[in-house]
Every structure is written in structure tokens, then in C-alpha cells.
């Protein structure tokens, strides 16, 4: 499917198909889409040597509502990523104990 000149509905359908074919859980899909939203919202503003904070301020000046949405979404995404990382570390520690014992 050629999406270079696709309308938003065709692109959304292609994304749904990709997610369906991915085998990811619903939560993983939300993580991927949320992360993509954050990246796409900041992409036009996070250029050159501009920091993430400066990019966010530029986004806020251009589109305050989108900046609000990103501010609400980013902590949830970060929190879930940290939980996954901590769970992985806990499993590794348990496996190490089982191998040693």
C-alpha cells in the first residue's frame, strides 16, 4: 500500500493493520502510539541543538492544547516504561538466585 499521498483515513487504517499484525498487547499498542504522538508533536520544534525543554516551550507557544496533551501523556508513558524496566530487573534477579541456589 503506497501511503506517500495517503489521506488520514488510509494511513490510520494502515496503522491499525500494522498493530493488528504486530501481536502486541493492547497496552503495548497504546505505549507505541503514545510515544509516536509525543515524538511527532515535538519533531518540528526539536531541531538543531534545541533541548527537549526548549522544543516543548516552542510547541506550547505554537499549540497550547497539544502541549497540554503531551504534558499529560508523557508522565504516563515514562511511568509504564519504568515499571517494565523494574519488572525485568526483578525477574533477572530471581533467575540469578535460582541459578545460584
JSON list of C-alpha atoms in Angstrom, two decimals:
[
{"chain": "A", "resi": 1, "resn": "UNK", "atom": "CA", "xyz": [0.00, 0.00, 0.00]},
{"chain": "A", "resi": 2, "resn": "UNK", "atom": "CA", "xyz": [1.50, 3.31, -1.09]},
{"chain": "A", "resi": 3, "resn": "UNK", "atom": "CA", "xyz": [0.94, 5.84, 1.69]},
{"chain": "A", "resi": 4, "resn": "UNK", "atom": "CA", "xyz": [3.04, 8.71, 0.35]},
{"chain": "A", "resi": 5, "resn": "UNK", "atom": "CA", "xyz": [-0.06, 10.58, -0.78]},
{"chain": "A", "resi": 6, "resn": "UNK", "atom": "CA", "xyz": [-2.49, 8.82, 1.50]},
{"chain": "A", "resi": 7, "resn": "UNK", "atom": "CA", "xyz": [-5.29, 10.60, 3.21]},
{"chain": "A", "resi": 8, "resn": "UNK", "atom": "CA", "xyz": [-5.54, 10.40, 7.01]},
{"chain": "A", "resi": 9, "resn": "UNK", "atom": "CA", "xyz": [-8.18, 7.63, 6.89]},
{"chain": "A", "resi": 10, "resn": "UNK", "atom": "CA", "xyz": [-5.97, 5.37, 4.72]},
{"chain": "A", "resi": 11, "resn": "UNK", "atom": "CA", "xyz": [-2.97, 5.98, 6.93]},
{"chain": "A", "resi": 12, "resn": "UNK", "atom": "CA", "xyz": [-5.00, 5.29, 10.08]},
{"chain": "A", "resi": 13, "resn": "UNK", "atom": "CA", "xyz": [-6.21, 2.02, 8.53]},
{"chain": "A", "resi": 14, "resn": "UNK", "atom": "CA", "xyz": [-2.63, 1.06, 7.67]},
{"chain": "A", "resi": 15, "resn": "UNK", "atom": "CA", "xyz": [-1.59, 1.77, 11.27]},
{"chain": "A", "resi": 16, "resn": "UNK", "atom": "CA", "xyz": [-4.42, -0.40, 12.58]},
{"chain": "A", "resi": 17, "resn": "UNK", "atom": "CA", "xyz": [-3.31, -3.23, 10.30]},
{"chain": "A", "resi": 18, "resn": "UNK", "atom": "CA", "xyz": [0.29, -2.89, 11.45]},
{"chain": "A", "resi": 19, "resn": "UNK", "atom": "CA", "xyz": [-0.78, -3.01, 15.07]},
{"chain": "A", "resi": 20, "resn": "UNK", "atom": "CA", "xyz": [-3.07, -5.98, 14.45]},
{"chain": "A", "resi": 21, "resn": "UNK", "atom": "CA", "xyz": [-0.24, -7.85, 12.73]},
{"chain": "A", "resi": 22, "resn": "UNK", "atom": "CA", "xyz": [2.29, -6.94, 15.43]},
{"chain": "A", "resi": 23, "resn": "UNK", "atom": "CA", "xyz": [1.00, -9.33, 18.06]},
{"chain": "A", "resi": 24, "resn": "UNK", "atom": "CA", "xyz": [1.39, -6.61, 20.70]},
{"chain": "A", "resi": 25, "resn": "UNK", "atom": "CA", "xyz": [-0.96, -6.38, 23.63]},
{"chain": "A", "resi": 26, "resn": "UNK", "atom": "CA", "xyz": [-3.42, -3.51, 23.85]},
{"chain": "A", "resi": 27, "resn": "UNK", "atom": "CA", "xyz": [-1.22, -1.84, 26.47]},
{"chain": "A", "resi": 28, "resn": "UNK", "atom": "CA", "xyz": [1.85, -2.15, 24.25]},
{"chain": "A", "resi": 29, "resn": "UNK", "atom": "CA", "xyz": [-0.09, -0.64, 21.35]},
{"chain": "A", "resi": 30, "resn": "UNK", "atom": "CA", "xyz": [-1.08, 2.34, 23.50]},
{"chain": "A", "resi": 31, "resn": "UNK", "atom": "CA", "xyz": [2.56, 2.78, 24.52]},
{"chain": "A", "resi": 32, "resn": "UNK", "atom": "CA", "xyz": [3.72, 2.76, 20.90]},
{"chain": "A", "resi": 33, "resn": "UNK", "atom": "CA", "xyz": [1.03, 5.17, 19.73]},
{"chain": "A", "resi": 34, "resn": "UNK", "atom": "CA", "xyz": [1.52, 7.47, 22.71]},
{"chain": "A", "resi": 35, "resn": "UNK", "atom": "CA", "xyz": [5.25, 7.58, 22.15]},
{"chain": "A", "resi": 36, "resn": "UNK", "atom": "CA", "xyz": [4.72, 8.28, 18.46]},
{"chain": "A", "resi": 37, "resn": "UNK", "atom": "CA", "xyz": [2.33, 11.13, 19.31]},
{"chain": "A", "resi": 38, "resn": "UNK", "atom": "CA", "xyz": [4.89, 12.73, 21.62]},
{"chain": "A", "resi": 39, "resn": "UNK", "atom": "CA", "xyz": [7.66, 12.40, 19.03]},
{"chain": "A", "resi": 40, "resn": "UNK", "atom": "CA", "xyz": [5.52, 13.75, 16.18]},
{"chain": "A", "resi": 41, "resn": "UNK", "atom": "CA", "xyz": [4.26, 16.67, 18.26]},
{"chain": "A", "resi": 42, "resn": "UNK", "atom": "CA", "xyz": [7.81, 17.72, 19.17]},
{"chain": "A", "resi": 43, "resn": "UNK", "atom": "CA", "xyz": [9.54, 16.87, 15.87]},
{"chain": "A", "resi": 44, "resn": "UNK", "atom": "CA", "xyz": [9.05, 20.28, 14.19]},
{"chain": "A", "resi": 45, "resn": "UNK", "atom": "CA", "xyz": [10.42, 22.06, 17.26]},
{"chain": "A", "resi": 46, "resn": "UNK", "atom": "CA", "xyz": [13.21, 19.70, 18.38]},
{"chain": "A", "resi": 47, "resn": "UNK", "atom": "CA", "xyz": [15.79, 20.72, 15.80]},
{"chain": "A", "resi": 48, "resn": "UNK", "atom": "CA", "xyz": [19.45, 21.55, 15.76]},
{"chain": "A", "resi": 49, "resn": "UNK", "atom": "CA", "xyz": [20.85, 21.98, 19.24]},
{"chain": "A", "resi": 50, "resn": "UNK", "atom": "CA", "xyz": [17.47, 22.75, 20.80]},
{"chain": "A", "resi": 51, "resn": "UNK", "atom": "CA", "xyz": [16.84, 20.81, 24.01]},
{"chain": "A", "resi": 52, "resn": "UNK", "atom": "CA", "xyz": [13.68, 18.82, 24.71]},
{"chain": "A", "resi": 53, "resn": "UNK", "atom": "CA", "xyz": [12.61, 21.54, 27.11]},
{"chain": "A", "resi": 54, "resn": "UNK", "atom": "CA", "xyz": [13.13, 24.27, 24.51]},
{"chain": "A", "resi": 55, "resn": "UNK", "atom": "CA", "xyz": [11.22, 22.20, 21.96]},
{"chain": "A", "resi": 56, "resn": "UNK", "atom": "CA", "xyz": [8.36, 21.81, 24.40]},
{"chain": "A", "resi": 57, "resn": "UNK", "atom": "CA", "xyz": [8.27, 25.57, 25.06]},
{"chain": "A", "resi": 58, "resn": "UNK", "atom": "CA", "xyz": [8.19, 26.19, 21.30]},
{"chain": "A", "resi": 59, "resn": "UNK", "atom": "CA", "xyz": [5.34, 23.69, 20.94]},
{"chain": "A", "resi": 60, "resn": "UNK", "atom": "CA", "xyz": [3.48, 25.41, 23.78]},
{"chain": "A", "resi": 61, "resn": "UNK", "atom": "CA", "xyz": [3.81, 28.77, 22.03]},
{"chain": "A", "resi": 62, "resn": "UNK", "atom": "CA", "xyz": [2.54, 27.34, 18.74]},
{"chain": "A", "resi": 63, "resn": "UNK", "atom": "CA", "xyz": [-0.18, 24.98, 20.03]},
{"chain": "A", "resi": 64, "resn": "UNK", "atom": "CA", "xyz": [-1.02, 25.20, 23.74]},
{"chain": "A", "resi": 65, "resn": "UNK", "atom": "CA", "xyz": [-3.68, 22.47, 23.58]},
{"chain": "A", "resi": 66, "resn": "UNK", "atom": "CA", "xyz": [-1.30, 19.95, 22.02]},
{"chain": "A", "resi": 67, "resn": "UNK", "atom": "CA", "xyz": [1.37, 20.89, 24.56]},
{"chain": "A", "resi": 68, "resn": "UNK", "atom": "CA", "xyz": [-1.15, 20.21, 27.35]},
{"chain": "A", "resi": 69, "resn": "UNK", "atom": "CA", "xyz": [-1.90, 16.79, 25.87]},
{"chain": "A", "resi": 70, "resn": "UNK", "atom": "CA", "xyz": [1.79, 15.93, 25.62]},
{"chain": "A", "resi": 71, "resn": "UNK", "atom": "CA", "xyz": [2.36, 17.04, 29.23]},
{"chain": "A", "resi": 72, "resn": "UNK", "atom": "CA", "xyz": [-0.47, 14.77, 30.35]},
{"chain": "A", "resi": 73, "resn": "UNK", "atom": "CA", "xyz": [0.66, 11.80, 28.27]},
{"chain": "A", "resi": 74, "resn": "UNK", "atom": "CA", "xyz": [4.43, 11.83, 28.76]},
{"chain": "A", "resi": 75, "resn": "UNK", "atom": "CA", "xyz": [4.49, 11.00, 32.51]},
{"chain": "A", "resi": 76, "resn": "UNK", "atom": "CA", "xyz": [2.15, 8.03, 31.97]},
{"chain": "A", "resi": 77, "resn": "UNK", "atom": "CA", "xyz": [4.37, 6.68, 29.19]},
{"chain": "A", "resi": 78, "resn": "UNK", "atom": "CA", "xyz": [7.50, 7.18, 31.28]},
{"chain": "A", "resi": 79, "resn": "UNK", "atom": "CA", "xyz": [5.91, 5.56, 34.33]},
{"chain": "A", "resi": 80, "resn": "UNK", "atom": "CA", "xyz": [4.88, 2.47, 32.37]},
{"chain": "A", "resi": 81, "resn": "UNK", "atom": "CA", "xyz": [8.33, 2.17, 30.80]},
{"chain": "A", "resi": 82, "resn": "UNK", "atom": "CA", "xyz": [9.95, 2.37, 34.24]},
{"chain": "A", "resi": 83, "resn": "UNK", "atom": "CA", "xyz": [7.61, -0.31, 35.61]},
{"chain": "A", "resi": 84, "resn": "UNK", "atom": "CA", "xyz": [8.51, -2.64, 32.72]},
{"chain": "A", "resi": 85, "resn": "UNK", "atom": "CA", "xyz": [12.21, -2.00, 33.30]},
{"chain": "A", "resi": 86, "resn": "UNK", "atom": "CA", "xyz": [11.90, -2.68, 37.04]},
{"chain": "A", "resi": 87, "resn": "UNK", "atom": "CA", "xyz": [9.89, -5.85, 36.41]},
{"chain": "A", "resi": 88, "resn": "UNK", "atom": "CA", "xyz": [12.56, -7.08, 34.00]},
{"chain": "A", "resi": 89, "resn": "UNK", "atom": "CA", "xyz": [15.29, -6.40, 36.57]},
{"chain": "A", "resi": 90, "resn": "UNK", "atom": "CA", "xyz": [13.32, -8.25, 39.26]},
{"chain": "A", "resi": 91, "resn": "UNK", "atom": "CA", "xyz": [12.90, -11.29, 37.01]},
{"chain": "A", "resi": 92, "resn": "UNK", "atom": "CA", "xyz": [16.62, -11.29, 36.22]},
{"chain": "A", "resi": 93, "resn": "UNK", "atom": "CA", "xyz": [17.44, -11.15, 39.95]},
{"chain": "A", "resi": 94, "resn": "UNK", "atom": "CA", "xyz": [15.12, -14.07, 40.70]},
{"chain": "A", "resi": 95, "resn": "UNK", "atom": "CA", "xyz": [16.61, -16.10, 37.84]},
{"chain": "A", "resi": 96, "resn": "UNK", "atom": "CA", "xyz": [20.12, -15.39, 39.18]},
{"chain": "A", "resi": 97, "resn": "UNK", "atom": "CA", "xyz": [19.07, -16.56, 42.65]},
{"chain": "A", "resi": 98, "resn": "UNK", "atom": "CA", "xyz": [17.59, -19.75, 41.22]},
{"chain": "A", "resi": 99, "resn": "UNK", "atom": "CA", "xyz": [20.76, -20.46, 39.22]},
{"chain": "A", "resi": 100, "resn": "UNK", "atom": "CA", "xyz": [22.94, -19.85, 42.29]},
{"chain": "A", "resi": 101, "resn": "UNK", "atom": "CA", "xyz": [20.80, -21.84, 44.70]}
]
